[in-house]
Structure formats: C-alpha cells, structure tokens
Coordinates of C-alpha atoms in Angstrom, one line a residue:
M22 CA -31.0 10.6 9.3
K23 CA -30.2 14.1 8.2
V24 CA -29.3 16.6 12.2
L25 CA -28.7 20.0 12.4
I26 CA -26.5 20.7 14.9
T27 CA -26.4 24.1 16.2
G28 CA -24.0 25.4 18.5
G29 CA -22.2 22.4 16.6
C30 CA -18.4 23.6 16.2
G31 CA -18.7 23.5 20.6
F32 CA -17.3 20.6 22.8
I33 CA -20.4 19.1 23.0
G34 CA -21.7 20.0 19.7
S35 CA -18.2 18.0 17.9
H36 CA -18.4 15.0 20.1
L37 CA -22.4 14.0 18.8
A38 CA -20.5 14.8 15.2
E39 CA -18.8 12.8 15.1
R40 CA -20.9 9.9 17.1
L41 CA -23.6 10.3 14.3
L42 CA -21.3 10.0 11.6
D43 CA -19.8 7.2 12.5
R44 CA -23.3 5.0 12.9
G45 CA -23.8 6.5 9.5
D46 CA -26.2 9.9 9.9
R47 CA -25.4 13.1 7.4
V48 CA -24.7 16.1 9.5
Q49 CA -24.8 19.0 9.5
V50 CA -23.1 21.8 11.6
L51 CA -23.7 25.2 12.4
D52 CA -21.4 27.7 14.3
D53 CA -20.6 31.4 14.6
L54 CA -17.3 30.1 16.2
S55 CA -17.7 32.8 18.8
T56 CA -17.0 30.4 21.7
G57 CA -16.5 27.2 19.3
S58 CA -13.5 26.5 17.3
M59 CA -12.8 25.1 13.8
E60 CA -10.3 22.1 15.7
N61 CA -12.8 21.0 17.1
I62 CA -14.3 19.1 13.9
E63 CA -11.6 19.7 11.5
H64 CA -10.7 15.7 11.8
L65 CA -14.9 15.7 10.3
V66 CA -13.9 17.6 7.1
G67 CA -13.8 15.5 4.2
R68 CA -15.7 12.4 6.0
E69 CA -19.4 11.6 3.9
G70 CA -22.1 13.2 5.2
F71 CA -20.4 16.3 7.3
A72 CA -20.6 19.7 5.8
Y73 CA -20.6 22.5 8.2
R74 CA -22.1 26.8 7.2
I75 CA -20.5 29.1 9.4
G76 CA -22.7 31.3 10.5
S77 CA -25.0 32.2 13.2
A78 CA -28.9 30.6 15.4
L79 CA -30.2 34.0 14.8
D80 CA -29.5 34.7 10.6
V81 CA -33.4 33.6 10.8
P82 CA -33.2 32.6 6.7
L83 CA -30.0 30.7 7.0
V84 CA -31.7 28.5 9.7
A85 CA -34.4 27.9 8.4
E86 CA -32.7 26.4 5.5
L87 CA -31.1 24.2 8.0
V88 CA -34.0 23.0 9.8
D89 CA -35.7 22.3 7.0
S90 CA -33.1 20.3 5.2
A91 CA -33.2 18.3 8.9
D92 CA -34.9 15.3 10.5
V93 CA -34.3 16.5 14.0
T94 CA -31.6 19.9 15.1
V95 CA -30.0 19.4 18.2
H96 CA -29.9 24.0 19.7
L97 CA -26.8 23.5 21.4
A98 CA -26.1 26.5 20.3
A99 CA -25.7 29.1 23.8
A100 CA -23.8 31.9 25.8
V101 CA -21.8 29.8 27.4
G102 CA -19.2 29.4 30.8
V103 CA -19.6 31.3 34.4
K104 CA -17.2 34.2 33.2
L105 CA -19.2 34.8 29.4
I106 CA -22.3 34.8 31.3
V107 CA -21.6 37.6 33.9
E108 CA -19.4 40.0 31.7
K109 CA -21.5 40.0 29.3
P110 CA -25.3 39.5 30.3
V111 CA -27.3 41.3 27.8
H112 CA -25.7 38.6 25.3
T113 CA -26.7 36.1 26.9
I114 CA -30.3 36.6 27.5
E115 CA -30.6 37.5 23.4
T116 CA -28.8 35.1 22.2
N117 CA -30.6 32.0 24.0
V118 CA -33.7 33.5 24.0
R119 CA -33.8 34.9 20.4
A120 CA -31.4 31.6 18.7
T121 CA -33.6 29.4 20.9
E122 CA -36.8 31.2 19.0
V123 CA -35.6 31.3 15.3
V124 CA -35.2 27.3 15.2
L125 CA -38.0 26.5 17.1
G126 CA -40.0 29.0 14.9
A127 CA -38.1 27.5 11.3
A128 CA -39.2 23.8 13.2
A129 CA -42.8 24.6 13.9
R130 CA -43.4 25.4 9.4
K131 CA -42.8 21.2 8.3
K132 CA -42.8 20.2 12.7
K133 CA -39.7 19.2 12.9
L134 CA -38.5 17.0 15.7
V135 CA -36.3 19.3 17.5
M136 CA -33.7 19.0 21.2
V137 CA -33.2 21.7 23.6
A138 CA -30.1 22.4 25.5
S139 CA -31.1 23.8 28.5
T140 CA -28.9 23.7 32.1
S141 CA -29.2 22.4 35.5
E142 CA -28.4 26.3 36.2
V143 CA -32.2 26.6 35.6
Y144 CA -32.8 25.0 39.4
G145 CA -30.5 28.1 41.0
K146 CA -30.5 28.2 44.7
S147 CA -32.4 25.2 45.4
T148 CA -31.7 23.0 47.9
T149 CA -33.7 19.8 47.5
F150 CA -31.6 17.0 46.5
P151 CA -31.3 15.1 44.2
F152 CA -32.5 17.9 41.7
R153 CA -35.6 16.8 38.8
E154 CA -37.1 18.0 36.4
D155 CA -40.7 18.3 38.1
Q156 CA -39.3 20.4 40.7
D157 CA -39.9 24.1 41.8
L158 CA -37.3 26.6 40.3
Q159 CA -35.6 29.3 43.2
L160 CA -33.5 32.4 41.0
G161 CA -31.7 34.8 42.2
P162 CA -32.7 38.5 42.0
T163 CA -32.4 40.6 38.7
T164 CA -29.8 42.4 40.3
H165 CA -27.3 39.6 40.6
S166 CA -26.5 38.9 36.3
R167 CA -25.5 35.3 37.0
W168 CA -28.7 34.2 37.2
A169 CA -28.9 35.8 34.2
Y170 CA -28.3 32.8 32.3
A171 CA -30.4 30.6 34.4
C172 CA -33.8 32.2 33.3
S173 CA -32.3 32.5 29.3
K174 CA -32.6 28.5 29.4
A175 CA -35.5 28.8 32.1
L176 CA -37.2 30.7 28.9
D177 CA -36.1 28.1 26.2
E178 CA -37.2 25.7 27.7
W179 CA -41.1 27.0 28.4
L180 CA -40.4 28.3 24.5
A181 CA -39.6 24.9 23.2
L182 CA -42.9 23.5 25.6
A183 CA -45.3 26.0 24.3
Y184 CA -44.7 25.6 20.4
L185 CA -44.9 21.9 20.9
R186 CA -48.9 23.0 22.6
E187 CA -49.4 25.6 20.2
Q188 CA -48.2 24.1 16.6
G189 CA -46.9 21.2 17.5
V190 CA -43.7 21.1 17.1
P191 CA -41.9 18.0 18.7
V192 CA -39.4 19.0 21.2
I193 CA -37.1 17.1 24.0
V194 CA -35.2 19.0 26.4
T195 CA -32.6 18.2 28.2
R196 CA -30.7 19.6 31.2
F197 CA -27.1 19.5 31.0
F198 CA -25.3 19.1 34.4
N199 CA -21.5 20.0 34.6
T200 CA -20.2 18.3 30.8
V201 CA -16.4 17.8 30.2
G202 CA -14.1 15.7 28.5
P203 CA -12.1 15.8 25.4
R204 CA -12.2 19.6 23.7
Q205 CA -12.9 21.2 26.2
T206 CA -11.4 24.8 27.5
G207 CA -10.5 26.5 30.8
Q208 CA -11.6 30.3 28.5
Y209 CA -14.5 30.5 29.8
G210 CA -14.4 29.6 33.5
M211 CA -15.1 25.6 32.7
V212 CA -12.6 24.1 35.8
L213 CA -11.5 21.0 34.9
P214 CA -10.1 22.2 31.9
S215 CA -8.4 25.1 33.7
F216 CA -7.9 22.7 36.5
A217 CA -5.8 21.1 34.6
A218 CA -4.4 23.0 32.6
Q219 CA -2.3 25.3 35.8
A220 CA -1.6 21.9 37.3
L221 CA 0.3 20.7 34.1
R222 CA 2.0 24.4 33.4
N223 CA 2.6 23.5 37.6
E224 CA 1.2 26.9 38.4
P225 CA -1.3 27.6 41.3
I226 CA -4.7 25.6 41.2
T227 CA -7.5 28.7 41.5
V228 CA -10.5 27.3 43.4
Y229 CA -13.2 29.9 43.8
G230 CA -14.7 30.5 47.2
S231 CA -14.2 27.5 50.1
G232 CA -14.1 24.7 48.3
E233 CA -16.4 22.9 49.9
Q234 CA -19.3 23.2 46.8
S235 CA -19.6 20.0 44.6
R236 CA -20.3 19.1 42.0
C237 CA -21.1 16.1 39.7
F238 CA -19.2 16.3 36.8
G239 CA -20.4 13.8 33.9
H240 CA -18.8 12.7 30.9
V241 CA -19.3 14.1 27.1
R242 CA -19.1 10.6 26.3
D243 CA -21.9 9.6 28.2
A244 CA -24.1 13.1 27.7
V245 CA -23.7 12.2 23.9
E246 CA -25.1 9.0 24.1
A247 CA -27.9 9.9 26.8
L248 CA -28.8 12.7 23.7
L249 CA -28.9 10.3 20.8
R250 CA -30.5 7.7 22.4
L251 CA -33.4 10.1 23.8
M252 CA -33.9 11.4 19.9
A253 CA -34.8 8.3 18.9
A254 CA -37.9 7.6 22.1
P255 CA -40.8 8.6 20.9
E256 CA -41.8 8.8 24.6
A257 CA -39.0 11.5 25.3
I258 CA -41.2 14.2 23.3
G259 CA -42.4 16.2 25.1
E260 CA -40.4 16.4 28.3
V261 CA -37.4 17.4 30.2
F262 CA -34.5 15.4 31.0
N263 CA -31.6 15.4 33.5
V264 CA -28.5 14.6 31.7
G265 CA -25.2 14.4 34.0
A266 CA -23.3 11.9 36.3
T267 CA -24.8 11.4 40.2
H268 CA -21.3 11.1 41.9
E269 CA -20.3 14.0 43.6
V270 CA -16.8 15.6 44.8
S271 CA -16.2 18.7 46.1
I272 CA -13.9 21.4 44.5
R273 CA -10.8 21.8 46.4
A274 CA -11.3 17.2 46.4
L275 CA -11.8 17.8 42.7
A276 CA -8.3 20.1 42.3
E277 CA -6.5 17.5 44.6
Q278 CA -7.1 15.0 42.0
V279 CA -6.2 16.5 38.7
R280 CA -2.9 17.8 40.3
D281 CA -2.3 14.3 41.5
A282 CA -4.0 12.9 38.4
A283 CA -0.8 15.5 36.6
G284 CA 1.9 14.0 37.9
S285 CA 1.7 18.3 39.5
A286 CA 3.4 20.3 42.0
S287 CA 1.3 23.0 42.2
E288 CA -0.3 24.5 45.3
I289 CA -4.1 25.3 45.4
R290 CA -5.2 28.4 46.1
L291 CA -8.7 29.7 47.0
V292 CA -9.4 33.1 45.8
P293 CA -12.8 34.4 46.9
Y294 CA -15.4 34.7 45.0
S295 CA -15.5 39.2 44.9
E296 CA -11.8 38.8 43.5
A297 CA -12.8 36.9 40.5
Y298 CA -16.5 37.8 39.7
A299 CA -18.8 41.4 40.3
A300 CA -19.3 41.5 43.7
G301 CA -22.0 40.0 45.2
F302 CA -21.7 36.7 43.3
E303 CA -23.5 33.6 44.7
D304 CA -23.2 30.1 43.8
M305 CA -24.5 27.4 44.9
M306 CA -23.6 24.5 47.6
R307 CA -24.7 22.1 45.8
R308 CA -25.8 20.4 42.2
V309 CA -26.7 16.8 42.1
P310 CA -29.3 15.6 39.4
D311 CA -32.1 12.7 39.6
V312 CA -31.7 10.5 36.5
T313 CA -34.2 8.3 37.2
K314 CA -36.3 9.5 34.4
L315 CA -33.7 9.4 31.8
E316 CA -33.2 5.7 32.5
R317 CA -36.8 5.1 32.9
V318 CA -37.0 6.3 28.8
T319 CA -33.7 5.7 27.4
G320 CA -32.4 2.0 29.3
F321 CA -29.3 4.3 30.6
R322 CA -27.5 6.4 33.2
P323 CA -24.1 8.6 33.4
R324 CA -21.9 5.5 34.6
T325 CA -18.3 6.9 33.6
S326 CA -15.6 7.4 37.1
L327 CA -14.2 11.0 38.0
E328 CA -10.5 9.1 37.8
E329 CA -11.2 7.9 33.9
I330 CA -12.7 11.9 33.7
I331 CA -10.1 13.0 34.5
R332 CA -7.3 10.8 33.1
D333 CA -8.6 12.5 30.2
V334 CA -9.0 15.7 29.8
V335 CA -5.9 15.3 31.5
A336 CA -4.7 13.8 28.6
D337 CA -6.6 16.2 26.8
Q338 CA -4.4 19.1 27.7
R339 CA -1.6 18.0 27.7
A340 CA -2.1 16.9 23.8
R341 CA -2.8 21.0 23.9
M342 CA 0.1 21.9 24.9
I343 CA 2.0 19.9 23.1
A344 CA 0.8 20.5 20.2
H345 CA 0.9 24.6 20.7
A346 CA 4.3 24.0 21.3
A347 CA 5.3 23.0 17.9
G348 CA 3.2 25.5 16.8
R349 CA 0.2 23.3 15.5
A350 CA -3.7 23.3 16.4
P351 CA -4.2 20.4 18.3
T352 CA -6.3 17.6 16.8
G353 CA -9.9 16.9 17.9
A354 CA -9.9 13.1 16.7
V355 CA -10.1 12.0 20.2
R356 CA -12.2 8.2 20.2
H357 CA -12.7 6.2 22.6

C-alpha cells in the first residue's frame, strides 16, 4: 500500500511512517517544517519505500500529485500547540481549514481514502464526561483566540464529511487526546516534554493555572495502532473516532510523577494563566474520551500506562540533551 502523510515530519507522522515501513508499505511524507523537523525522519531516509518532499499542504499542484499517487492520505498537517494557536490565530485558521480543503479536493478526483486528524479540543467547554463522538460541542466566544483551533478543526470535520456525502470521498476522522511520547518537543506548549526537560535541568516545573485540571495522556504507539486499524476497517468510513487513553491525571500530579521519574529536585511552580497567555484565556478542567466506538470497530483501545509513557518521554528528553550537548542531532530511531 502507498500512504501519503501530510505533516509527516511531525511527532505522530514520523511514528506512523516508521510503522508503515516496518510492515512493508510505501510512504511519502509531505511537510513544510514549520512545526515538524527533519530530525524526526532522518533515520527513515534511505529506507526502501520511503520518500519525502519539503513543501506545503497548501500547494494545490503538489498535493494533487502526491494524493494521486497514494492509496491513502493521512492528513496530519496542522497548526498545533496552545502557545502557537494563541499567538497566531490567523495562521491557525488558514492552515488548518485551507490545507484540509486542498487535500480533500485532490482526493475527490479518484475517490481516495483520506484520514483527517482532529482533536479533543473540538469538545470545547463541554462538561458531559466522558466525551462521546456524537455529543454536542460547546465552544467559547470568538473574542478569545483560544477557540480558533477548536473551531478550525471542527470545520475540518464538517468539510471531510461533506466531501463524503457530496462527492463520495471516503473519509475517517480521528480526534486525538493528548498524544505523547518520544520525539515530541515542548516548543509549542506540549506539557509532558516541557515538564521532563525542566525536571532534567532541575529547573522549576511550571504548571499553569491551579494544577487541578486533569487530562488523559496516550502513548503515540497506541495512537498509531489506532490509525492503522481504522485505515483497514471499511466500517470506519464516514465516522468520527476518539483516539486516546482514558486514565486521568491532574497536571500537578503529572508534574510530580515526572519529577520523580527524572530523579529531579525541581520545585513545582504554579503560574497564573494571565501570565502565560493573553487576558481571558480559558482552559477546561477535564478532558476524558469515551473510546467505546474505537474498540467496537477495531478491537483496540489504548492501554499503555502513564508510568511507561512518562519513562519514555523522560528518556527521550535526556537523550536529546546529551545529543545537543555533544553537538549532534538526537536520533529518531526510538523503537518499542
């Protein structure tokens, strides 16, 4: 099978590319390196069946060429990370919506399967837990750029399903919940690698807000497994799936566990949202997925323990620090 991964130099995309190659598929990666990195795929360059193009998912002729030559497109290219989203809402909206439109338009010519990556952010301020794919969404006001990402990804979902209904494009939508693991960086506000890096440097671990807000962290290995199983499931076409772990942890407790795993003496410092983001920033106290639908269709649900996830992230951040201190790029060849 030939698979195109937009955003394939990113965290999830690079792990997906590796798994596909390991099972004998051919992989083409497209990335503009705005948030992705060549470090993530350098260990794949030269492998049989792997190719990459540095370019934008907004480039209509390029995307048309690549989608046309693939059997499946996994569309992961997007603006990501709370920090980037709050600081650059125009970039967020234009990148997420337009790129998805370009990919779907290219796929419509030959009715190629497209997997569209969405996010738990679309649930917004909903307080109905756990989140189910068919429940109502509740977003904040347009005056708060915090919600630009959620709105853009919800529009991506509607657009994908509209292409299915009107033009017969087979689509599958996946809503990722706090996917973490090796190769993820804290550059754009990703909490777990940020905590790990701070702990390893014995710096204060900065927790925004009260620290009582909770999240469910899933290993990238499980997210990739879910993608592969959904890709092979005909009954998944036209459906939306939560992809994530279901064990909750408060952000303060997460910081404590990361500190312990790193053997660190770091203090945990609470930072008000008003100091970290624009005035009026809103956050959700809980975000918990219902993965019943994913398990019913694929027979799989993420089960990697938080302890193992933290160990992997701490080990990855430690390896990055050692590599950078030695003046070389960290290897991307993290296997499980």
